[in-house]
């Protein structure tokens, strides 16, 4: 292999990682640091743990190799590095018929992506942080999509539980929100059921505790 | 989660799309509420997203949509697709469009408005990249002040527009790359229905359910053209030979003229009614053709039949050939005459709509012409009421295929029956 430049990254827990220039450049932040002259020694990443950096490097390496093979299958056009399914923006212009090789490459990439992002929640959040700090667009998109998929279809309380979020609205604020947004929390049937139950007080202790928490402003 | 910046939360919530999910997310905590207020770029009201939409009155929906949109700032993608709603009143629709005018990049809207709203007039034009409109009318297009400098994709479905306005609209979109027209109601001024469209930047076109007497399309950068369920008398495509992909399905054209066909790579025709000799002449220049599909087409006499010699000579790079048409007596041999082999054909798809004895002979003839074939796919239509005769023919076809394929052991065979 030709003399590819190598850079050394150091994580917050003191580990070092060696990566090629092309892989390093996938991160805009690292790219800027190198271009500003900080690439000679270790590049410190105090906000990133080694566990997460491993994952990030895995992504960057895949990104580089995918870009290389896409150059071969396309007509050799200068394609934007951020192109492909990494972007996931709504296709403004549907692609003209791809040939079989190109289709296969895109398929393989999608499969790789699915496996890559099949991670537990804490790793996902750390990855979001890292992708944001290191300014890696494609990774941020992938992680954000995954996070969105974990939010879809849940109630506010379920979301708070999943993401360990504290409900920091005051009762008045929350009342205001509920009034404005007819679409949150309960379906009309659910709400009707709850109203009836409150009247008859047929709740289990757990149900009541939940409802009491959420409707403190009205019940207490 | 606490330490993620509000912009990143906004990024995540922008991927939810469905308005209900967004609103629920905004009720979880302050930071998420702020993210929805200031960093949300996508909002979608789609009747498929939430069953309760169907139970709400139109007025309630208008209020709901207004309240939600007005709690955001800087929305870039707005999608309102409510199939069960007859019409929205003009006032809220205008409010939605005006509120998002400065920042909107993508708009999808499919509900009739009453009285009719001139959406092109009211929506943001400066940054708009994707516009998808259905069930509305477009009138009074004036390119001198109505310009869409960033519009790349325009989809109009069940839109009422005059031929002149459509033509003017294209000139108002200097960067347009994709145009889709589905079942338009095109008002003509002449007694003869003529449409003239011109755009040097259009790359991909999709036309469905269009019926015109005369259509002149000038598109110097056109790469892909798809026509479905259209009836055209005269269709003239003027270009600079950039067309690579042509797909025609359930269309009848009396006179079709494509200026330069040299770079065509894929020709996919099904249920296509045309004067074949002229058509063949036109595509005979497509020496780069990789895929050819002639499916469910009708040939009236031997002048029209697809003849393999011409295909082999004109399309040396052909790698995928699909043929399915009514095999009339005597015409098969005519089509199979000639010495030239289809050297590069790797995939052959052959189909019948009504099975006949000739079919296996035809398959055999074609296999002989494709020395490097890797895969053969047989498409058959099996009628519901299987007559004794049909079963017998299917059986004899099966036997003959088994025998035939023994000669071509390297070829993978697949069957698709419907």
Coordinates of C-alpha atoms in Angstrom, one line a residue:
Chain A
X1 CA 0.0 0.0 0.0
X2 CA 1.2 3.5 -0.7
X3 CA 2.4 5.6 2.2
X4 CA -0.9 6.6 3.6
X5 CA -0.7 9.1 6.4
X6 CA -1.6 7.8 9.8
X7 CA -3.0 9.6 12.7
X8 CA -3.2 8.7 16.4
X9 CA -6.3 9.5 18.4
X10 CA -6.5 9.4 22.2
X11 CA -9.7 8.8 24.0
X12 CA -10.8 10.1 27.4
X13 CA -9.8 6.8 29.1
X14 CA -6.3 7.0 27.8
X15 CA -6.4 4.5 24.9
X16 CA -4.8 5.3 21.6
X17 CA -6.1 4.4 18.1
X18 CA -4.2 4.6 14.8
X19 CA -6.2 5.4 11.7
X20 CA -5.5 6.3 8.1
X21 CA -5.9 9.8 6.8
X22 CA -8.9 9.0 4.7
X23 CA -10.7 7.4 7.7
X24 CA -9.8 10.4 9.9
X25 CA -11.1 12.8 7.4
X26 CA -14.6 11.4 7.7
X27 CA -14.8 13.4 10.9
X28 CA -15.0 17.1 10.0
X29 CA -13.8 18.0 13.5
X30 CA -10.7 15.8 13.2
X31 CA -10.2 17.0 9.7
X32 CA -10.1 20.6 10.9
X33 CA -7.8 19.8 13.7
X34 CA -5.3 18.2 11.3
X35 CA -5.6 21.0 8.8
X36 CA -4.9 23.4 11.7
X37 CA -1.7 21.6 12.3
X38 CA -2.6 19.4 15.3
X39 CA -2.1 16.1 13.6
X40 CA 1.6 15.6 14.4
X41 CA 1.2 14.4 17.9
X42 CA -1.7 12.5 19.5
X43 CA -5.1 14.0 18.7
X44 CA -6.9 14.1 22.0
X45 CA -10.6 13.3 22.1
X46 CA -11.5 14.0 25.7
X47 CA -15.3 13.6 25.1
X48 CA -15.1 10.2 23.5
X49 CA -14.5 6.8 25.3
X50 CA -12.6 4.0 23.7
X51 CA -15.6 1.8 23.5
X52 CA -17.4 4.5 21.4
X53 CA -14.4 5.4 19.3
X54 CA -14.1 1.8 18.2
X55 CA -17.6 2.0 16.9
X56 CA -17.0 5.4 15.3
X57 CA -13.9 4.1 13.5
X58 CA -15.8 1.1 12.3
X59 CA -18.3 3.4 10.7
X60 CA -15.6 5.6 9.2
X61 CA -13.8 2.7 7.7
X62 CA -17.0 1.4 6.1
X63 CA -17.7 4.8 4.8
X64 CA -14.4 5.0 3.1
X65 CA -14.5 1.5 1.6
X66 CA -18.1 2.1 0.4
X67 CA -17.1 5.3 -1.3
X68 CA -14.3 3.6 -3.0
X69 CA -16.5 0.8 -4.4
X70 CA -19.2 3.2 -5.4
X71 CA -16.7 5.1 -7.5
X72 CA -16.1 1.9 -9.4
X73 CA -19.7 1.0 -10.1
X74 CA -20.9 4.4 -11.0
X75 CA -19.8 6.1 -14.2
X76 CA -16.8 7.5 -12.3
X77 CA -18.7 10.7 -11.6
X78 CA -17.4 12.8 -8.8
X79 CA -20.0 11.8 -6.3
X80 CA -20.5 13.6 -3.1
X81 CA -18.9 11.6 -0.2
X82 CA -22.1 12.1 1.8
X83 CA -24.2 10.5 -0.8
X84 CA -25.9 7.2 -0.7
X85 CA -28.2 5.8 1.9
X86 CA -26.2 7.6 4.6
X87 CA -28.0 10.7 3.9
X88 CA -31.5 9.3 4.2
X89 CA -33.1 12.6 3.1
X90 CA -36.2 12.3 1.0
X91 CA -35.0 11.7 -2.5
X92 CA -35.6 14.9 -4.3
X93 CA -34.8 13.3 -7.7
X94 CA -35.5 9.6 -8.0
X95 CA -32.4 7.8 -9.2
X96 CA -32.3 6.7 -12.8
X97 CA -32.2 3.0 -13.2
X98 CA -29.2 1.5 -11.4
X99 CA -27.4 -1.5 -12.7
X100 CA -27.2 -4.8 -10.9
X101 CA -23.8 -4.1 -9.3
X102 CA -24.8 -0.8 -7.9
X103 CA -28.1 -2.2 -6.6
X104 CA -26.2 -5.0 -4.8
X105 CA -23.8 -2.6 -3.3
X106 CA -26.6 -0.4 -1.9
X107 CA -28.3 -3.5 -0.6
X108 CA -25.2 -4.7 1.2
X109 CA -24.7 -1.3 2.7
X110 CA -28.3 -1.2 4.1
X111 CA -27.7 -4.6 5.7
X112 CA -24.5 -3.5 7.3
X113 CA -26.2 -0.4 8.6
X114 CA -28.9 -2.4 10.3
X115 CA -26.4 -4.6 12.1
X116 CA -24.2 -1.7 13.0
X117 CA -26.9 0.4 14.6
X118 CA -28.4 -2.5 16.5
X119 CA -27.0 -1.4 19.8
X120 CA -28.3 -0.7 23.2
X121 CA -29.6 2.6 24.3
X122 CA -26.7 3.9 26.2
X123 CA -24.3 3.1 23.4
X124 CA -26.7 4.9 21.0
X125 CA -26.7 8.1 23.1
X126 CA -23.0 8.0 23.4
X127 CA -22.7 7.5 19.7
X128 CA -25.0 10.5 19.1
X129 CA -22.8 12.6 21.3
X130 CA -19.7 11.4 19.6
X131 CA -21.1 11.9 16.1
X132 CA -22.2 15.4 17.0
X133 CA -18.8 16.3 18.6
X134 CA -16.8 14.7 15.8
X135 CA -19.1 16.2 13.2
X136 CA -19.7 13.0 11.2
X137 CA -22.8 13.7 9.3
X138 CA -23.7 10.2 8.1
X139 CA -23.2 8.6 11.5
X140 CA -25.4 11.3 13.1
X141 CA -28.1 10.7 10.6
X142 CA -28.0 6.9 11.2
X143 CA -28.1 7.3 15.0
X144 CA -30.8 9.9 14.9
X145 CA -33.0 7.7 12.7
X146 CA -32.5 4.9 15.2
X147 CA -33.4 7.2 18.1
X148 CA -36.5 8.4 16.2
X149 CA -37.6 4.8 15.7
X150 CA -37.5 4.3 19.5
X151 CA -39.7 7.3 20.0
X152 CA -42.4 6.6 17.4
X153 CA -45.7 5.4 18.7
X154 CA -45.0 6.0 22.4
X155 CA -46.8 8.1 24.9
X156 CA -44.9 10.9 26.7
X157 CA -44.5 8.8 29.8
X158 CA -43.2 5.9 27.8
X159 CA -40.7 8.1 26.1
X160 CA -39.6 9.5 29.4
X161 CA -39.0 6.0 30.7
X162 CA -37.1 4.9 27.6
X163 CA -34.8 7.8 27.6
X164 CA -34.6 8.5 31.3
X165 CA -36.0 12.0 31.0
X166 CA -37.3 14.0 33.8
X167 CA -40.6 15.7 33.3
X168 CA -39.6 19.3 34.2
X169 CA -42.8 21.1 33.3
X170 CA -44.7 22.8 36.0
X171 CA -48.3 21.6 36.4
X172 CA -49.5 24.9 34.9
X173 CA -47.2 24.6 31.9
X174 CA -48.3 21.0 31.3
X175 CA -52.0 22.0 31.5
X176 CA -51.3 24.6 28.9
X177 CA -49.6 22.1 26.7
X178 CA -52.3 19.6 27.0
X179 CA -54.9 22.2 26.1
X180 CA -52.9 23.2 23.0
X181 CA -52.1 19.8 21.8
X182 CA -55.1 17.6 21.4
X183 CA -52.9 14.8 20.1
X184 CA -50.8 13.9 23.0
X185 CA -51.2 11.3 25.7
X186 CA -54.6 9.6 25.5
X187 CA -56.8 8.7 22.7
X188 CA -60.4 9.9 23.1
X189 CA -61.5 6.4 24.2
X190 CA -58.6 6.1 26.7
X191 CA -59.4 9.5 28.1
X192 CA -63.1 8.6 28.4
X193 CA -62.3 5.4 30.1
X194 CA -60.0 7.2 32.6
X195 CA -62.6 9.8 33.3
X196 CA -65.2 7.1 34.0
X197 CA -62.7 5.2 36.2
X198 CA -61.8 8.3 38.2
X199 CA -65.5 8.8 38.9
X200 CA -65.9 5.2 40.0
X201 CA -62.3 4.8 41.3
X202 CA -61.8 1.4 39.8
X203 CA -58.0 1.8 39.4
X204 CA -55.4 -0.6 40.5
X205 CA -52.8 1.0 42.8
X206 CA -50.2 1.1 40.0
X207 CA -52.7 2.7 37.5
X208 CA -53.6 5.3 40.0
X209 CA -50.1 6.1 40.9
X210 CA -49.3 6.7 37.2
X211 CA -52.3 8.8 36.7
X212 CA -51.7 10.7 39.9
X213 CA -48.2 11.5 38.8
X214 CA -49.3 12.8 35.4
X215 CA -52.3 14.7 36.5
X216 CA -51.1 16.0 39.8
X217 CA -52.3 19.5 38.9
X218 CA -55.9 18.3 38.7
X219 CA -56.2 15.5 41.2
X220 CA -54.1 16.7 44.1
Chain B
X1 CA -29.6 12.1 27.0
X2 CA -29.4 15.1 29.2
X3 CA -26.2 16.3 27.7
X4 CA -27.3 16.1 24.0
X5 CA -27.5 19.6 22.6
X6 CA -31.0 20.8 21.7
X7 CA -30.1 20.9 18.0
X8 CA -29.4 17.1 18.0
X9 CA -32.7 16.5 19.8
X10 CA -34.3 18.6 17.0
X11 CA -32.5 16.4 14.4
X12 CA -33.8 13.3 16.0
X13 CA -37.4 14.6 16.3
X14 CA -37.3 15.9 12.7
X15 CA -37.0 12.3 11.7
X16 CA -40.3 11.3 13.3
X17 CA -42.3 12.9 10.5
X18 CA -45.8 12.1 11.9
X19 CA -47.2 15.2 13.6
X20 CA -48.7 13.2 16.4
X21 CA -45.4 11.6 17.4
X22 CA -43.8 15.0 17.2
X23 CA -46.4 16.6 19.5
X24 CA -46.2 13.8 22.0
X25 CA -42.4 14.1 22.0
X26 CA -42.7 17.8 22.7
X27 CA -44.7 17.0 25.8
X28 CA -42.0 15.0 27.4
X29 CA -39.8 17.8 28.8
X30 CA -38.7 21.4 28.3
X31 CA -35.7 20.7 26.2
X32 CA -37.7 18.5 23.8
X33 CA -40.4 21.1 23.6
X34 CA -37.8 23.7 22.7
X35 CA -36.3 21.3 20.1
X36 CA -39.7 21.0 18.5
X37 CA -40.3 24.7 18.6
X38 CA -37.0 25.9 17.2
X39 CA -35.2 22.9 15.7
X40 CA -37.8 20.9 14.0
X41 CA -37.6 20.8 10.2
X42 CA -40.1 18.1 9.2
X43 CA -43.8 17.7 9.9
X44 CA -46.2 15.4 8.3
X45 CA -50.0 15.1 8.6
X46 CA -50.8 11.8 6.9
X47 CA -54.1 10.1 7.3
X48 CA -52.3 6.8 7.4
X49 CA -50.3 7.8 10.5
X50 CA -53.1 7.9 13.1
X51 CA -56.5 6.2 12.9
X52 CA -58.1 9.0 14.9
X53 CA -57.7 11.4 12.0
X54 CA -60.6 9.7 10.3
X55 CA -62.9 10.4 13.2
X56 CA -62.1 14.1 13.3
X57 CA -64.2 16.7 11.4
X58 CA -62.6 18.7 8.7
X59 CA -62.8 21.8 10.9
X60 CA -61.1 20.0 13.8
X61 CA -58.3 18.9 11.5
X62 CA -57.8 22.4 10.2
X63 CA -57.5 23.7 13.8
X64 CA -55.2 20.8 14.7
X65 CA -52.9 21.3 11.8
X66 CA -52.8 25.1 12.3
X67 CA -52.0 24.8 16.0
X68 CA -49.2 22.4 15.4
X69 CA -47.6 24.2 12.5
X70 CA -47.7 27.5 14.3
X71 CA -45.8 26.1 17.2
X72 CA -42.8 25.4 15.0
X73 CA -40.3 27.8 13.6
X74 CA -38.2 27.2 10.5
X75 CA -40.1 24.2 9.2
X76 CA -38.5 22.9 6.0
X77 CA -40.5 19.9 5.0
X78 CA -44.3 20.0 5.3
X79 CA -46.5 17.1 4.1
X80 CA -50.3 17.1 4.3
X81 CA -51.8 14.0 2.8
X82 CA -55.3 13.4 4.0
X83 CA -57.1 11.0 1.7
X84 CA -60.4 11.0 3.5
X85 CA -60.8 14.8 3.6
X86 CA -62.9 16.2 0.8
X87 CA -61.6 19.7 1.1
X88 CA -60.0 22.2 3.4
X89 CA -61.1 25.8 3.5
X90 CA -58.8 28.3 1.9
X91 CA -58.1 30.4 5.0
X92 CA -56.2 27.8 7.1
X93 CA -54.4 26.5 4.0
X94 CA -53.2 29.9 3.1
X95 CA -52.1 30.4 6.7
X96 CA -50.0 27.2 6.6
X97 CA -48.3 28.2 3.4
X98 CA -47.6 31.8 4.4
X99 CA -46.3 30.8 7.8
X100 CA -43.8 28.4 6.3
X101 CA -43.0 30.5 3.3
X102 CA -39.5 31.7 4.2
X103 CA -38.0 28.3 5.1
X104 CA -39.9 25.6 3.2
X105 CA -37.9 23.3 1.1
X106 CA -40.4 20.5 0.5
X107 CA -44.1 20.6 0.3
X108 CA -46.6 17.8 -0.3
X109 CA -50.3 18.7 -0.3
X110 CA -53.1 16.6 -1.6
X111 CA -56.4 18.1 -0.4
X112 CA -58.8 20.1 -2.5
X113 CA -59.2 23.7 -1.2
X114 CA -62.3 25.7 -1.3
X115 CA -62.4 28.3 -2.7
X116 CA -59.4 27.3 -4.8
X117 CA -56.1 28.4 -3.5
X118 CA -53.4 29.3 -5.9
X119 CA -50.8 27.3 -4.1
X120 CA -47.9 28.3 -6.3
X121 CA -48.7 31.9 -5.5
X122 CA -48.9 31.4 -1.7
X123 CA -46.2 28.9 -1.0
X124 CA -42.6 29.7 -0.4
X125 CA -40.8 29.8 -3.8
X126 CA -37.2 30.9 -2.9
X127 CA -36.0 27.7 -1.3
X128 CA -38.5 25.1 -2.5
X129 CA -36.8 22.0 -3.8
X130 CA -39.6 19.5 -3.9
X131 CA -43.3 20.2 -4.7
X132 CA -45.9 17.5 -4.8
X133 CA -49.5 18.7 -5.4
X134 CA -52.7 16.8 -5.9
X135 CA -56.3 17.6 -6.4
X136 CA -55.9 21.3 -7.0
X137 CA -55.9 23.7 -9.9
X138 CA -53.1 25.8 -11.1
X139 CA -53.9 29.0 -13.0
X140 CA -52.3 32.2 -14.1
X141 CA -48.6 31.1 -14.0
X142 CA -46.4 34.1 -14.6
X143 CA -42.7 33.3 -14.8
X144 CA -41.7 36.9 -14.7
X145 CA -42.3 37.1 -11.0
X146 CA -43.2 33.5 -10.0
X147 CA -39.9 31.7 -10.1
X148 CA -38.8 28.6 -8.4
X149 CA -35.0 28.9 -8.4
X150 CA -34.3 25.8 -6.4
X151 CA -37.1 23.5 -7.5
X152 CA -35.7 20.1 -8.5
X153 CA -38.7 17.9 -8.3
X154 CA -42.3 18.6 -9.4
X155 CA -45.1 16.1 -9.0
X156 CA -48.6 17.0 -10.1
X157 CA -51.4 14.5 -9.7
X158 CA -55.1 15.1 -10.6
X159 CA -54.2 18.7 -11.2
X160 CA -56.2 21.0 -13.4
X161 CA -53.9 23.2 -15.5
X162 CA -53.8 24.6 -19.0
X163 CA -51.2 23.4 -21.4
X164 CA -49.8 27.0 -21.6
X165 CA -49.5 27.3 -17.8
X166 CA -47.7 23.9 -17.5
X167 CA -45.3 25.0 -20.2
X168 CA -44.7 28.4 -18.4
X169 CA -44.3 26.6 -15.1
X170 CA -41.4 24.6 -16.4
X171 CA -39.7 27.7 -17.6
X172 CA -40.1 29.1 -14.1
X173 CA -38.0 26.2 -12.8
X174 CA -34.5 26.6 -14.1
X175 CA -33.1 23.7 -12.1
X176 CA -35.9 21.2 -12.4
X177 CA -34.7 17.6 -12.8
X178 CA -37.8 15.4 -12.1
X179 CA -41.3 15.9 -13.4
X180 CA -44.3 13.7 -12.7
X181 CA -47.7 14.2 -14.2
X182 CA -50.5 11.9 -13.2
X183 CA -54.0 12.1 -14.6
X184 CA -53.9 15.9 -15.3
X185 CA -56.9 17.8 -16.5
X186 CA -55.2 19.8 -19.3
X187 CA -57.2 22.6 -20.7
X188 CA -56.4 23.4 -24.3
X189 CA -57.0 26.5 -26.2
X190 CA -56.7 25.1 -29.8
X191 CA -59.2 22.8 -31.2
X192 CA -56.4 20.3 -31.5
X193 CA -55.0 19.3 -28.1
X194 CA -51.3 20.3 -28.3
X195 CA -48.9 20.5 -25.5
X196 CA -45.4 21.8 -25.8
X197 CA -43.0 21.4 -22.8
X198 CA -39.4 22.4 -22.8
X199 CA -36.7 22.1 -20.2
X200 CA -33.0 21.7 -20.6
X201 CA -32.5 20.4 -17.1
X202 CA -35.1 17.7 -16.9
X203 CA -33.5 14.3 -16.3
X204 CA -36.4 12.1 -15.4
X205 CA -40.0 12.2 -16.4
X206 CA -43.0 10.1 -15.3
X207 CA -46.3 10.5 -17.2
X208 CA -49.4 8.6 -16.2
X209 CA -53.0 8.7 -17.5
X210 CA -52.3 11.4 -20.1
X211 CA -54.4 11.8 -23.2
X212 CA -53.3 14.2 -25.9
X213 CA -53.5 14.7 -29.6
X214 CA -50.1 16.3 -30.0
X215 CA -47.3 16.5 -27.5
X216 CA -43.9 18.0 -28.1
X217 CA -41.3 17.5 -25.4
X218 CA -38.0 19.2 -25.7
X219 CA -35.6 18.0 -23.0
X220 CA -31.9 18.1 -23.9
X221 CA -30.8 16.4 -20.7
X222 CA -33.5 13.7 -20.4
X223 CA -32.2 10.4 -19.1
X224 CA -35.3 8.5 -18.1
X225 CA -38.8 8.5 -19.5
X226 CA -41.7 6.5 -18.1
X227 CA -45.2 6.5 -19.7
X228 CA -48.1 4.6 -18.2
X229 CA -51.6 4.3 -19.3
X230 CA -51.4 7.1 -21.9
X231 CA -53.1 7.7 -25.2
X232 CA -51.2 9.9 -27.6
X233 CA -51.6 10.6 -31.2
X234 CA -48.4 12.4 -31.9
X235 CA -45.5 12.4 -29.4
X236 CA -42.3 14.1 -30.4
X237 CA -39.3 14.0 -28.1
X238 CA -36.5 16.4 -29.0
X239 CA -33.2 15.9 -27.2
X240 CA -29.5 15.6 -27.4
X241 CA -29.3 11.8 -27.2
X242 CA -29.0 11.6 -23.4
X243 CA -32.0 9.3 -23.0
X244 CA -30.9 6.1 -21.3
X245 CA -34.0 4.5 -19.9
X246 CA -37.4 4.2 -21.6
X247 CA -40.3 2.4 -20.0
X248 CA -43.8 2.3 -21.6
X249 CA -46.7 0.4 -20.1
X250 CA -50.3 0.3 -21.4
X251 CA -49.8 3.1 -23.9
X252 CA -51.0 3.6 -27.4
X253 CA -49.1 6.1 -29.6
X254 CA -49.9 6.7 -33.3
X255 CA -46.7 8.5 -34.1
X256 CA -43.7 8.5 -31.8
X257 CA -40.5 10.2 -32.6
X258 CA -37.4 10.2 -30.3
X259 CA -34.7 12.4 -31.7
X260 CA -31.7 10.5 -30.7
X261 CA -31.7 7.0 -29.4
X262 CA -28.0 6.3 -29.5
X263 CA -27.5 6.1 -25.8
X264 CA -30.5 4.1 -24.8
X265 CA -29.6 1.4 -22.4
X266 CA -33.0 0.0 -21.3
X267 CA -36.2 -0.3 -23.4
X268 CA -39.1 -1.7 -21.4
X269 CA -42.3 -1.9 -23.4
X270 CA -45.5 -3.7 -22.3
X271 CA -49.0 -3.5 -23.7
X272 CA -47.7 -0.9 -26.2
X273 CA -49.6 -0.1 -29.3
X274 CA -47.5 1.5 -32.0
X275 CA -46.6 1.2 -35.7
X276 CA -43.8 -1.3 -35.2
X277 CA -41.6 -1.0 -38.3
X278 CA -41.1 2.7 -37.7
X279 CA -40.4 2.1 -34.1
X280 CA -37.8 -0.5 -34.8
X281 CA -36.1 1.8 -37.2
X282 CA -35.9 4.4 -34.5
X283 CA -34.4 2.2 -31.9
X284 CA -32.1 0.4 -34.3
X285 CA -29.6 3.1 -33.5
X286 CA -29.5 2.1 -29.9
X287 CA -26.3 0.1 -30.1
X288 CA -25.6 0.5 -26.3
X289 CA -28.8 -1.3 -25.4
X290 CA -28.4 -3.6 -22.4
X291 CA -32.0 -4.5 -21.7
X292 CA -34.9 -5.0 -24.0
X293 CA -38.4 -6.0 -23.0
X294 CA -41.3 -6.5 -25.3
X295 CA -44.2 -7.7 -23.3
X296 CA -47.9 -8.3 -24.1
X297 CA -47.5 -6.5 -27.4
X298 CA -49.5 -7.3 -30.4
X299 CA -48.1 -7.8 -33.9
X300 CA -50.5 -7.7 -36.7
X301 CA -48.4 -9.2 -39.4
X302 CA -44.9 -10.3 -40.2
X303 CA -43.7 -6.8 -40.8
X304 CA -44.1 -6.1 -37.2
X305 CA -42.7 -9.2 -35.6
X306 CA -39.6 -9.0 -33.6
X307 CA -36.9 -10.6 -35.6
X308 CA -33.9 -11.9 -33.8
X309 CA -31.4 -11.2 -36.5
X310 CA -32.1 -7.5 -36.3
X311 CA -31.9 -7.6 -32.5
X312 CA -28.6 -9.4 -32.6
X313 CA -27.1 -7.1 -35.1
X314 CA -28.4 -3.8 -33.7
X315 CA -27.9 -4.5 -30.1
X316 CA -24.6 -6.4 -29.6
X317 CA -24.4 -5.4 -26.0
X318 CA -27.8 -6.8 -25.1
X319 CA -27.5 -8.8 -21.8
X320 CA -31.2 -9.1 -20.8
X321 CA -34.0 -9.9 -23.2
X322 CA -37.6 -10.3 -22.3
X323 CA -40.2 -11.3 -24.9
X324 CA -43.9 -12.1 -24.5
X325 CA -46.3 -11.9 -27.4
X326 CA -48.9 -13.8 -29.2
X327 CA -47.1 -16.4 -31.2
X328 CA -49.0 -16.8 -34.5
X329 CA -48.4 -19.7 -36.8
X330 CA -45.6 -19.3 -39.2
X331 CA -44.4 -16.1 -37.6
X332 CA -42.2 -17.8 -35.2
X333 CA -39.8 -19.2 -37.7
X334 CA -39.8 -15.8 -39.4
X335 CA -38.6 -14.2 -36.2
X336 CA -35.9 -16.9 -35.6
X337 CA -34.2 -16.7 -39.0
X338 CA -30.7 -15.5 -39.3
X339 CA -27.2 -16.6 -38.2
X340 CA -26.2 -13.9 -35.8
X341 CA -26.0 -15.0 -32.2
X342 CA -27.0 -12.9 -29.1
X343 CA -23.5 -13.3 -27.6
X344 CA -24.0 -11.2 -24.5
X345 CA -27.5 -12.2 -23.4
X346 CA -27.2 -13.6 -20.0
X347 CA -30.8 -13.5 -18.9
X348 CA -33.8 -14.5 -21.1
X349 CA -37.4 -14.0 -20.0
X350 CA -40.1 -15.6 -22.1
X351 CA -43.7 -15.5 -21.5
X352 CA -47.1 -16.6 -22.8
X353 CA -50.5 -15.3 -22.2
X354 CA -52.3 -18.2 -23.9
X355 CA -50.3 -21.3 -24.0
X356 CA -49.7 -22.9 -27.3
X357 CA -47.7 -25.7 -28.9
X358 CA -45.5 -23.2 -30.5
X359 CA -44.1 -21.9 -27.3
X360 CA -41.7 -24.6 -26.6
X361 CA -40.4 -24.5 -30.1
X362 CA -39.9 -20.8 -29.7
X363 CA -38.0 -21.2 -26.5
X364 CA -35.8 -23.8 -28.1
X365 CA -35.1 -21.5 -31.0
X366 CA -34.2 -18.6 -28.7
X367 CA -31.9 -20.8 -26.5
X368 CA -30.0 -21.7 -29.6
X369 CA -29.3 -18.0 -30.3
X370 CA -28.0 -17.2 -26.8
X371 CA -24.7 -19.2 -26.4
X372 CA -23.8 -17.5 -23.1
X373 CA -27.1 -17.6 -21.4
X374 CA -27.0 -18.0 -17.6
X375 CA -30.6 -17.7 -16.6
X376 CA -34.0 -18.5 -18.2
X377 CA -37.2 -17.3 -16.7
X378 CA -40.5 -18.6 -18.1
X379 CA -43.6 -16.5 -17.3
X380 CA -46.9 -18.2 -17.8
X381 CA -50.5 -17.2 -17.4
X382 CA -52.7 -20.0 -16.1
X383 CA -56.4 -19.3 -16.5
X384 CA -58.7 -20.0 -13.7
X385 CA -60.9 -22.4 -15.5
X386 CA -58.3 -24.9 -16.7
X387 CA -59.7 -26.7 -19.7
X388 CA -58.6 -30.2 -20.4
X389 CA -56.8 -28.9 -23.5
X390 CA -54.9 -26.3 -21.5
X391 CA -53.8 -28.8 -18.9
X392 CA -52.6 -31.1 -21.7
X393 CA -50.6 -28.3 -23.3
X394 CA -49.1 -27.3 -20.0
X395 CA -48.1 -30.9 -19.5
X396 CA -46.5 -31.2 -22.9
X397 CA -44.8 -27.9 -22.4
X398 CA -43.3 -29.1 -19.1
X399 CA -42.1 -32.3 -20.7
X400 CA -40.5 -30.5 -23.6
X401 CA -38.8 -27.9 -21.4
X402 CA -37.3 -30.7 -19.2
X403 CA -35.9 -32.3 -22.3
X404 CA -34.7 -29.0 -23.8
X405 CA -32.9 -27.9 -20.7
X406 CA -30.9 -31.1 -20.6
X407 CA -29.0 -29.6 -23.5
X408 CA -28.3 -26.4 -21.5
X409 CA -27.2 -27.6 -18.1
X410 CA -25.4 -24.4 -17.3
X411 CA -28.6 -22.4 -17.5
X412 CA -30.6 -21.7 -14.4
X413 CA -34.4 -22.0 -15.1
X414 CA -37.1 -20.3 -13.1
X415 CA -40.8 -20.4 -13.6
X416 CA -43.3 -17.7 -12.7
X417 CA -47.0 -18.4 -13.2
X418 CA -49.9 -16.1 -12.5

